[in-house]
């Protein structure tokens, strides 16, 4: 498995009215990479005043962490009904600049855990993809506008962002907002070499080399699904860095997510 990195804003999450807890793609992705024993760097950004809450769970994973101080911390409130999630954006995290990501060293595969459209610009992603790095991108960074209140997705993203992306991870709702469906033609219109669409407990879709294949998942009853998509994206990237083919990588990622949900 080649060296990996996952970068993005941490978030302060409220789930079903419980106490605030750590969230954001870097944390959930790092849990998956720790489970896999991957060599990985975790780069995160949040406001200094939130580090007391957010830092301990991240550091407890045992992976090297690069902390960047932001002026704000992303924050969300969630409520689940099965696979259905209602979400409110309480605060927007600070954007990443090209200067923020010039630290990756020999990491050739990078997952970008965007939480909002403002997190990563096309310019920042161009810097990130320099030197032939493979960039995986969370589709939240395409469909979530940078505003607070009840989450309402739209497709008003900058198409230049996708020029620098090798792997795009979407959920089903995000895919329908972007391209109106989850068929091969619709997903292929995004112009990204590999597109993953997570379908919750129903598994996922993998578009690669023009072919769309479905990967089944075994439902895990009673589990909190928060972060499952982030774990899937990180495990998929790790498998691809280990030369697994796209569909095989999706199967490996599905198995890893099931293990995490059961634990």
PDB file of C-alpha atoms in Angstrom:
ATOM      1  CA  UNK A   1       0.000   0.000   0.000  1.00  0.00           C
ATOM      2  CA  UNK A   2       1.521   3.326  -1.051  1.00  0.00           C
ATOM      3  CA  UNK A   3       1.683   6.340   1.308  1.00  0.00           C
ATOM      4  CA  UNK A   4      -1.678   8.093   1.621  1.00  0.00           C
ATOM      5  CA  UNK A   5      -2.979  11.384   2.970  1.00  0.00           C
ATOM      6  CA  UNK A   6      -6.432  12.594   3.926  1.00  0.00           C
ATOM      7  CA  UNK A   7      -7.078  16.293   4.319  1.00  0.00           C
ATOM      8  CA  UNK A   8     -10.018  18.467   5.257  1.00  0.00           C
ATOM      9  CA  UNK A   9     -11.819  20.421   7.931  1.00  0.00           C
ATOM     10  CA  UNK A  10     -12.829  18.781  11.166  1.00  0.00           C
ATOM     11  CA  UNK A  11     -16.362  19.457  12.301  1.00  0.00           C
ATOM     12  CA  UNK A  12     -18.278  19.764  15.553  1.00  0.00           C
ATOM     13  CA  UNK A  13     -21.256  17.418  15.176  1.00  0.00           C
ATOM     14  CA  UNK A  14     -24.533  17.101  17.057  1.00  0.00           C
ATOM     15  CA  UNK A  15     -26.208  13.764  16.292  1.00  0.00           C
ATOM     16  CA  UNK A  16     -29.824  13.209  17.406  1.00  0.00           C
ATOM     17  CA  UNK A  17     -29.480  15.785  20.162  1.00  0.00           C
ATOM     18  CA  UNK A  18     -26.476  14.143  21.869  1.00  0.00           C
ATOM     19  CA  UNK A  19     -23.439  16.041  23.152  1.00  0.00           C
ATOM     20  CA  UNK A  20     -21.099  17.613  20.559  1.00  0.00           C
ATOM     21  CA  UNK A  21     -18.518  15.231  19.105  1.00  0.00           C
ATOM     22  CA  UNK A  22     -15.784  15.215  16.504  1.00  0.00           C
ATOM     23  CA  UNK A  23     -16.739  14.813  12.860  1.00  0.00           C
ATOM     24  CA  UNK A  24     -15.527  15.591   9.379  1.00  0.00           C
ATOM     25  CA  UNK A  25     -13.999  13.409   6.681  1.00  0.00           C
ATOM     26  CA  UNK A  26     -10.435  13.413   8.103  1.00  0.00           C
ATOM     27  CA  UNK A  27     -11.595  11.795  11.348  1.00  0.00           C
ATOM     28  CA  UNK A  28     -13.853   9.129   9.825  1.00  0.00           C
ATOM     29  CA  UNK A  29     -11.358   8.423   7.057  1.00  0.00           C
ATOM     30  CA  UNK A  30      -8.530   8.102   9.564  1.00  0.00           C
ATOM     31  CA  UNK A  31     -10.527   5.500  11.525  1.00  0.00           C
ATOM     32  CA  UNK A  32     -10.712   3.402   8.365  1.00  0.00           C
ATOM     33  CA  UNK A  33      -7.023   3.837   7.581  1.00  0.00           C
ATOM     34  CA  UNK A  34      -6.064   2.914  11.141  1.00  0.00           C
ATOM     35  CA  UNK A  35      -8.162  -0.251  10.836  1.00  0.00           C
ATOM     36  CA  UNK A  36      -6.307  -1.100   7.625  1.00  0.00           C
ATOM     37  CA  UNK A  37      -2.874  -0.404   9.101  1.00  0.00           C
ATOM     38  CA  UNK A  38      -2.199   2.091   6.318  1.00  0.00           C
ATOM     39  CA  UNK A  39       0.749   4.479   6.260  1.00  0.00           C
ATOM     40  CA  UNK A  40      -1.118   7.773   6.177  1.00  0.00           C
ATOM     41  CA  UNK A  41      -0.914  11.449   7.082  1.00  0.00           C
ATOM     42  CA  UNK A  42      -4.021  13.192   8.425  1.00  0.00           C
ATOM     43  CA  UNK A  43      -4.123  16.945   7.807  1.00  0.00           C
ATOM     44  CA  UNK A  44      -6.914  18.871   9.510  1.00  0.00           C
ATOM     45  CA  UNK A  45      -8.081  22.402  10.082  1.00  0.00           C
ATOM     46  CA  UNK A  46     -10.316  23.829  12.810  1.00  0.00           C
ATOM     47  CA  UNK A  47     -10.457  26.835  15.112  1.00  0.00           C
ATOM     48  CA  UNK A  48      -8.035  26.753  18.043  1.00  0.00           C
ATOM     49  CA  UNK A  49     -10.849  27.078  20.568  1.00  0.00           C
ATOM     50  CA  UNK A  50     -12.329  23.746  19.381  1.00  0.00           C
ATOM     51  CA  UNK A  51      -9.129  21.707  19.640  1.00  0.00           C
ATOM     52  CA  UNK A  52      -9.824  20.618  23.227  1.00  0.00           C
ATOM     53  CA  UNK A  53     -12.981  18.842  22.017  1.00  0.00           C
ATOM     54  CA  UNK A  54     -11.813  17.670  18.596  1.00  0.00           C
ATOM     55  CA  UNK A  55      -8.149  16.765  19.074  1.00  0.00           C
ATOM     56  CA  UNK A  56      -8.243  13.812  21.520  1.00  0.00           C
ATOM     57  CA  UNK A  57     -10.322  11.430  19.359  1.00  0.00           C
ATOM     58  CA  UNK A  58      -8.175  12.207  16.297  1.00  0.00           C
ATOM     59  CA  UNK A  59      -4.859  11.797  18.100  1.00  0.00           C
ATOM     60  CA  UNK A  60      -6.089   8.580  19.737  1.00  0.00           C
ATOM     61  CA  UNK A  61      -6.118   6.910  16.316  1.00  0.00           C
ATOM     62  CA  UNK A  62      -2.317   6.900  16.344  1.00  0.00           C
ATOM     63  CA  UNK A  63      -1.747   8.333  12.857  1.00  0.00           C
ATOM     64  CA  UNK A  64       0.498  11.367  12.272  1.00  0.00           C
ATOM     65  CA  UNK A  65      -1.646  14.512  12.325  1.00  0.00           C
ATOM     66  CA  UNK A  66      -0.873  17.929  10.893  1.00  0.00           C
ATOM     67  CA  UNK A  67      -2.984  20.629  12.574  1.00  0.00           C
ATOM     68  CA  UNK A  68      -3.754  23.922  10.846  1.00  0.00           C
ATOM     69  CA  UNK A  69      -5.412  26.693  12.813  1.00  0.00           C
ATOM     70  CA  UNK A  70      -8.542  28.132  11.201  1.00  0.00           C
ATOM     71  CA  UNK A  71     -10.691  31.083  12.134  1.00  0.00           C
ATOM     72  CA  UNK A  72     -13.794  28.892  12.258  1.00  0.00           C
ATOM     73  CA  UNK A  73     -14.824  25.260  12.723  1.00  0.00           C
ATOM     74  CA  UNK A  74     -17.416  23.542  10.560  1.00  0.00           C
ATOM     75  CA  UNK A  75     -20.450  22.446  12.594  1.00  0.00           C
ATOM     76  CA  UNK A  76     -23.491  20.307  11.764  1.00  0.00           C
ATOM     77  CA  UNK A  77     -26.613  18.902  13.396  1.00  0.00           C
ATOM     78  CA  UNK A  78     -27.963  15.509  12.211  1.00  0.00           C
ATOM     79  CA  UNK A  79     -31.060  13.419  12.677  1.00  0.00           C
ATOM     80  CA  UNK A  80     -31.422   9.936  11.176  1.00  0.00           C
ATOM     81  CA  UNK A  81     -34.395   7.857  10.140  1.00  0.00           C
ATOM     82  CA  UNK A  82     -32.852   4.664   8.744  1.00  0.00           C
ATOM     83  CA  UNK A  83     -30.722   5.642   5.727  1.00  0.00           C
ATOM     84  CA  UNK A  84     -32.420   9.047   5.574  1.00  0.00           C
ATOM     85  CA  UNK A  85     -30.565  11.966   7.141  1.00  0.00           C
ATOM     86  CA  UNK A  86     -31.817  15.432   7.997  1.00  0.00           C
ATOM     87  CA  UNK A  87     -28.981  17.900   8.390  1.00  0.00           C
ATOM     88  CA  UNK A  88     -28.498  21.509   9.439  1.00  0.00           C
ATOM     89  CA  UNK A  89     -25.318  23.456   8.763  1.00  0.00           C
ATOM     90  CA  UNK A  90     -24.472  25.389  11.922  1.00  0.00           C
ATOM     91  CA  UNK A  91     -21.116  26.838  10.796  1.00  0.00           C
ATOM     92  CA  UNK A  92     -18.791  26.795   7.766  1.00  0.00           C
ATOM     93  CA  UNK A  93     -15.121  25.886   8.118  1.00  0.00           C
ATOM     94  CA  UNK A  94     -12.264  27.902   6.667  1.00  0.00           C
ATOM     95  CA  UNK A  95     -11.151  27.391   3.063  1.00  0.00           C
ATOM     96  CA  UNK A  96      -7.893  25.590   2.248  1.00  0.00           C
ATOM     97  CA  UNK A  97      -5.332  27.460   0.160  1.00  0.00           C
ATOM     98  CA  UNK A  98      -2.553  26.144  -2.105  1.00  0.00           C
ATOM     99  CA  UNK A  99      -0.078  27.081   0.635  1.00  0.00           C
ATOM    100  CA  UNK A 100      -1.952  24.907   3.148  1.00  0.00           C
ATOM    101  CA  UNK A 101      -1.328  21.682   1.271  1.00  0.00           C
ATOM    102  CA  UNK A 102       2.371  21.944   0.380  1.00  0.00           C
ATOM    103  CA  UNK A 103       3.304  19.382   3.016  1.00  0.00           C
ATOM    104  CA  UNK A 104       2.400  16.033   1.509  1.00  0.00           C
ATOM    105  CA  UNK A 105       5.890  14.736   0.812  1.00  0.00           C
ATOM    106  CA  UNK A 106       5.750  11.260  -0.733  1.00  0.00           C
ATOM    107  CA  UNK A 107       1.960  10.794  -0.380  1.00  0.00           C
ATOM    108  CA  UNK A 108       0.875   9.924  -3.913  1.00  0.00           C
ATOM    109  CA  UNK A 109      -2.797   9.198  -3.135  1.00  0.00           C
ATOM    110  CA  UNK A 110      -4.852  11.859  -1.346  1.00  0.00           C
ATOM    111  CA  UNK A 111      -8.476  11.927  -0.216  1.00  0.00           C
ATOM    112  CA  UNK A 112      -9.935  15.432  -0.030  1.00  0.00           C
ATOM    113  CA  UNK A 113     -12.736  15.452   2.531  1.00  0.00           C
ATOM    114  CA  UNK A 114     -14.590  18.574   1.499  1.00  0.00           C
ATOM    115  CA  UNK A 115     -17.570  19.498   3.694  1.00  0.00           C
ATOM    116  CA  UNK A 116     -18.752  22.510   1.675  1.00  0.00           C
ATOM    117  CA  UNK A 117     -18.170  24.056  -1.743  1.00  0.00           C
ATOM    118  CA  UNK A 118     -15.936  26.731  -0.238  1.00  0.00           C
ATOM    119  CA  UNK A 119     -13.459  24.273   1.340  1.00  0.00           C
ATOM    120  CA  UNK A 120     -11.299  23.515  -1.727  1.00  0.00           C
ATOM    121  CA  UNK A 121     -11.013  25.687  -4.818  1.00  0.00           C
ATOM    122  CA  UNK A 122      -9.885  24.538  -8.256  1.00  0.00           C
ATOM    123  CA  UNK A 123      -6.592  26.354  -7.636  1.00  0.00           C
ATOM    124  CA  UNK A 124      -5.973  24.434  -4.406  1.00  0.00           C
ATOM    125  CA  UNK A 125      -6.847  21.123  -6.038  1.00  0.00           C
ATOM    126  CA  UNK A 126      -4.532  21.889  -8.960  1.00  0.00           C
ATOM    127  CA  UNK A 127      -1.683  22.326  -6.470  1.00  0.00           C
ATOM    128  CA  UNK A 128      -2.712  19.121  -4.721  1.00  0.00           C
ATOM    129  CA  UNK A 129      -2.771  17.095  -7.946  1.00  0.00           C
ATOM    130  CA  UNK A 130       0.641  18.370  -9.040  1.00  0.00           C
ATOM    131  CA  UNK A 131       3.382  15.837  -9.630  1.00  0.00           C
ATOM    132  CA  UNK A 132       0.992  13.100 -10.652  1.00  0.00           C
ATOM    133  CA  UNK A 133      -0.834  12.603  -7.342  1.00  0.00           C
ATOM    134  CA  UNK A 134      -4.123  10.732  -7.476  1.00  0.00           C
ATOM    135  CA  UNK A 135      -6.809  12.891  -5.875  1.00  0.00           C
ATOM    136  CA  UNK A 136     -10.011  11.463  -4.434  1.00  0.00           C
ATOM    137  CA  UNK A 137     -12.693  14.091  -3.790  1.00  0.00           C
ATOM    138  CA  UNK A 138     -15.863  14.019  -1.706  1.00  0.00           C
ATOM    139  CA  UNK A 139     -18.826  15.256  -3.735  1.00  0.00           C
ATOM    140  CA  UNK A 140     -20.080  17.237  -0.756  1.00  0.00           C
ATOM    141  CA  UNK A 141     -17.595  19.827  -1.987  1.00  0.00           C
ATOM    142  CA  UNK A 142     -19.606  20.174  -5.200  1.00  0.00           C
ATOM    143  CA  UNK A 143     -23.214  20.270  -3.993  1.00  0.00           C
ATOM    144  CA  UNK A 144     -23.135  21.927  -0.566  1.00  0.00           C
ATOM    145  CA  UNK A 145     -23.261  25.731  -0.783  1.00  0.00           C
ATOM    146  CA  UNK A 146     -21.267  27.652   1.798  1.00  0.00           C
ATOM    147  CA  UNK A 147     -24.197  28.851   3.900  1.00  0.00           C
ATOM    148  CA  UNK A 148     -25.730  27.959   7.237  1.00  0.00           C
ATOM    149  CA  UNK A 149     -29.242  26.652   7.883  1.00  0.00           C
ATOM    150  CA  UNK A 150     -31.061  23.507   6.729  1.00  0.00           C
ATOM    151  CA  UNK A 151     -28.907  21.787   4.128  1.00  0.00           C
ATOM    152  CA  UNK A 152     -30.152  22.342   0.570  1.00  0.00           C
ATOM    153  CA  UNK A 153     -28.016  20.898  -2.207  1.00  0.00           C
ATOM    154  CA  UNK A 154     -27.511  22.449  -5.639  1.00  0.00           C
ATOM    155  CA  UNK A 155     -25.286  21.934  -8.685  1.00  0.00           C
ATOM    156  CA  UNK A 156     -23.767  25.426  -8.907  1.00  0.00           C
ATOM    157  CA  UNK A 157     -20.170  24.201  -8.600  1.00  0.00           C
ATOM    158  CA  UNK A 158     -17.072  25.261 -10.526  1.00  0.00           C
ATOM    159  CA  UNK A 159     -16.456  22.590 -13.232  1.00  0.00           C
ATOM    160  CA  UNK A 160     -12.732  23.380 -13.058  1.00  0.00           C
ATOM    161  CA  UNK A 161     -12.627  21.554  -9.722  1.00  0.00           C
ATOM    162  CA  UNK A 162     -13.163  18.178 -11.400  1.00  0.00           C
ATOM    163  CA  UNK A 163     -10.263  18.644 -13.825  1.00  0.00           C
ATOM    164  CA  UNK A 164      -7.912  17.726 -10.995  1.00  0.00           C
ATOM    165  CA  UNK A 165      -9.891  14.789  -9.561  1.00  0.00           C
ATOM    166  CA  UNK A 166      -9.175  11.122 -10.322  1.00  0.00           C
ATOM    167  CA  UNK A 167     -11.823   9.586  -8.032  1.00  0.00           C
ATOM    168  CA  UNK A 168     -15.148  11.229  -7.124  1.00  0.00           C
ATOM    169  CA  UNK A 169     -17.235   9.872  -4.243  1.00  0.00           C
ATOM    170  CA  UNK A 170     -20.946  10.790  -4.195  1.00  0.00           C
ATOM    171  CA  UNK A 171     -23.998   9.559  -2.380  1.00  0.00           C
ATOM    172  CA  UNK A 172     -27.159   8.887  -4.357  1.00  0.00           C
ATOM    173  CA  UNK A 173     -28.779  12.230  -3.562  1.00  0.00           C
ATOM    174  CA  UNK A 174     -25.649  14.146  -4.568  1.00  0.00           C
ATOM    175  CA  UNK A 175     -25.439  12.257  -7.860  1.00  0.00           C
ATOM    176  CA  UNK A 176     -29.059  13.063  -8.715  1.00  0.00           C
ATOM    177  CA  UNK A 177     -28.523  16.735  -7.902  1.00  0.00           C
ATOM    178  CA  UNK A 178     -25.416  16.902 -10.102  1.00  0.00           C
ATOM    179  CA  UNK A 179     -26.422  14.846 -13.139  1.00  0.00           C
ATOM    180  CA  UNK A 180     -30.039  13.777 -12.636  1.00  0.00           C
ATOM    181  CA  UNK A 181     -29.413  10.050 -12.195  1.00  0.00           C
ATOM    182  CA  UNK A 182     -27.024   7.222 -11.385  1.00  0.00           C
ATOM    183  CA  UNK A 183     -26.740   5.536 -14.788  1.00  0.00           C
ATOM    184  CA  UNK A 184     -23.427   5.223 -16.607  1.00  0.00           C
ATOM    185  CA  UNK A 185     -24.179   8.028 -19.052  1.00  0.00           C
ATOM    186  CA  UNK A 186     -25.136  10.513 -16.367  1.00  0.00           C
ATOM    187  CA  UNK A 187     -22.172   9.748 -14.121  1.00  0.00           C
ATOM    188  CA  UNK A 188     -19.791   9.618 -17.079  1.00  0.00           C
ATOM    189  CA  UNK A 189     -20.785  13.169 -18.040  1.00  0.00           C
ATOM    190  CA  UNK A 190     -18.829  14.411 -15.013  1.00  0.00           C
ATOM    191  CA  UNK A 191     -15.599  13.521 -16.832  1.00  0.00           C
ATOM    192  CA  UNK A 192     -13.909  11.885 -13.815  1.00  0.00           C
ATOM    193  CA  UNK A 193     -12.058   8.588 -14.449  1.00  0.00           C
ATOM    194  CA  UNK A 194     -13.640   6.815 -11.452  1.00  0.00           C
ATOM    195  CA  UNK A 195     -16.982   7.702  -9.834  1.00  0.00           C
ATOM    196  CA  UNK A 196     -18.312   6.005  -6.705  1.00  0.00           C
ATOM    197  CA  UNK A 197     -21.941   6.342  -5.628  1.00  0.00           C
ATOM    198  CA  UNK A 198     -22.755   5.096  -2.145  1.00  0.00           C
ATOM    199  CA  UNK A 199     -26.285   3.765  -1.692  1.00  0.00           C
ATOM    200  CA  UNK A 200     -26.383   3.375   2.087  1.00  0.00           C
ATOM    201  CA  UNK A 201     -27.326  -0.117   3.209  1.00  0.00           C
ATOM    202  CA  UNK A 202     -27.864  -1.125  -0.451  1.00  0.00           C
ATOM    203  CA  UNK A 203     -24.152  -0.925  -1.273  1.00  0.00           C
ATOM    204  CA  UNK A 204     -22.556   1.207  -3.978  1.00  0.00           C
ATOM    205  CA  UNK A 205     -22.055   1.806  -7.686  1.00  0.00           C
ATOM    206  CA  UNK A 206     -18.647   1.980  -9.348  1.00  0.00           C
ATOM    207  CA  UNK A 207     -18.094   3.665 -12.710  1.00  0.00           C
ATOM    208  CA  UNK A 208     -14.658   2.965 -14.206  1.00  0.00           C
ATOM    209  CA  UNK A 209     -13.486   2.575 -17.807  1.00  0.00           C
ATOM    210  CA  UNK A 210     -17.019   3.433 -18.952  1.00  0.00           C
ATOM    211  CA  UNK A 211     -18.602   0.454 -17.181  1.00  0.00           C
ATOM    212  CA  UNK A 212     -20.994   0.771 -14.253  1.00  0.00           C
ATOM    213  CA  UNK A 213     -21.082  -2.069 -11.721  1.00  0.00           C
ATOM    214  CA  UNK A 214     -23.049  -2.548  -8.518  1.00  0.00           C
ATOM    215  CA  UNK A 215     -21.420  -3.714  -5.296  1.00  0.00           C
ATOM    216  CA  UNK A 216     -23.797  -5.169  -2.702  1.00  0.00           C
ATOM    217  CA  UNK A 217     -23.531  -4.570   1.031  1.00  0.00           C
ATOM    218  CA  UNK A 218     -24.845  -6.489   3.995  1.00  0.00           C
ATOM    219  CA  UNK A 219     -26.970  -4.139   6.166  1.00  0.00           C
ATOM    220  CA  UNK A 220     -25.756  -3.602   9.730  1.00  0.00           C
ATOM    221  CA  UNK A 221     -28.825  -3.135  11.910  1.00  0.00           C
ATOM    222  CA  UNK A 222     -28.871  -0.445  14.589  1.00  0.00           C
ATOM    223  CA  UNK A 223     -25.546   1.143  13.670  1.00  0.00           C
ATOM    224  CA  UNK A 224     -24.929   4.902  13.557  1.00  0.00           C
ATOM    225  CA  UNK A 225     -24.051   5.500   9.873  1.00  0.00           C
ATOM    226  CA  UNK A 226     -22.322   8.854  10.446  1.00  0.00           C
ATOM    227  CA  UNK A 227     -18.963   8.810   8.668  1.00  0.00           C
ATOM    228  CA  UNK A 228     -19.612   5.582   6.741  1.00  0.00           C
ATOM    229  CA  UNK A 229     -19.174   7.340   3.390  1.00  0.00           C
ATOM    230  CA  UNK A 230     -15.885   8.869   4.508  1.00  0.00           C
ATOM    231  CA  UNK A 231     -14.620   5.490   5.686  1.00  0.00           C
ATOM    232  CA  UNK A 232     -15.675   3.943   2.378  1.00  0.00           C
ATOM    233  CA  UNK A 233     -13.807   6.595   0.373  1.00  0.00           C
ATOM    234  CA  UNK A 234     -10.614   6.178   2.389  1.00  0.00           C
ATOM    235  CA  UNK A 235     -10.708   2.385   2.249  1.00  0.00           C
ATOM    236  CA  UNK A 236     -11.358   2.497  -1.499  1.00  0.00           C
ATOM    237  CA  UNK A 237      -8.391   4.808  -2.019  1.00  0.00           C
ATOM    238  CA  UNK A 238      -6.169   2.548   0.076  1.00  0.00           C
ATOM    239  CA  UNK A 239      -7.206  -0.479  -1.968  1.00  0.00           C
ATOM    240  CA  UNK A 240      -6.602   1.336  -5.257  1.00  0.00           C
ATOM    241  CA  UNK A 241      -3.164   2.438  -4.034  1.00  0.00           C
ATOM    242  CA  UNK A 242      -2.488  -1.253  -3.436  1.00  0.00           C
ATOM    243  CA  UNK A 243      -3.243  -1.968  -7.113  1.00  0.00           C
ATOM    244  CA  UNK A 244      -6.711  -3.421  -6.606  1.00  0.00           C
ATOM    245  CA  UNK A 245      -9.083  -2.862  -9.534  1.00  0.00           C
ATOM    246  CA  UNK A 246     -11.977  -0.415  -8.944  1.00  0.00           C
ATOM    247  CA  UNK A 247     -14.739  -2.965  -8.290  1.00  0.00           C
ATOM    248  CA  UNK A 248     -12.485  -5.094  -6.089  1.00  0.00           C
ATOM    249  CA  UNK A 249     -11.493  -1.940  -4.192  1.00  0.00           C
ATOM    250  CA  UNK A 250     -15.163  -1.089  -3.633  1.00  0.00           C
ATOM    251  CA  UNK A 251     -15.783  -4.580  -2.266  1.00  0.00           C
ATOM    252  CA  UNK A 252     -12.828  -4.223   0.091  1.00  0.00           C
ATOM    253  CA  UNK A 253     -14.112  -0.832   1.224  1.00  0.00           C
ATOM    254  CA  UNK A 254     -17.615  -2.242   1.791  1.00  0.00           C
ATOM    255  CA  UNK A 255     -16.249  -4.996   4.017  1.00  0.00           C
ATOM    256  CA  UNK A 256     -14.194  -2.501   6.006  1.00  0.00           C
ATOM    257  CA  UNK A 257     -17.169  -0.194   6.586  1.00  0.00           C
ATOM    258  CA  UNK A 258     -19.272  -3.133   7.800  1.00  0.00           C
ATOM    259  CA  UNK A 259     -16.556  -4.026  10.329  1.00  0.00           C
ATOM    260  CA  UNK A 260     -16.446  -0.451  11.603  1.00  0.00           C
ATOM    261  CA  UNK A 261     -20.228  -0.229  11.896  1.00  0.00           C
ATOM    262  CA  UNK A 262     -20.387  -3.470  13.852  1.00  0.00           C
ATOM    263  CA  UNK A 263     -17.740  -2.226  16.271  1.00  0.00           C
TER     264      UNK A 263
END
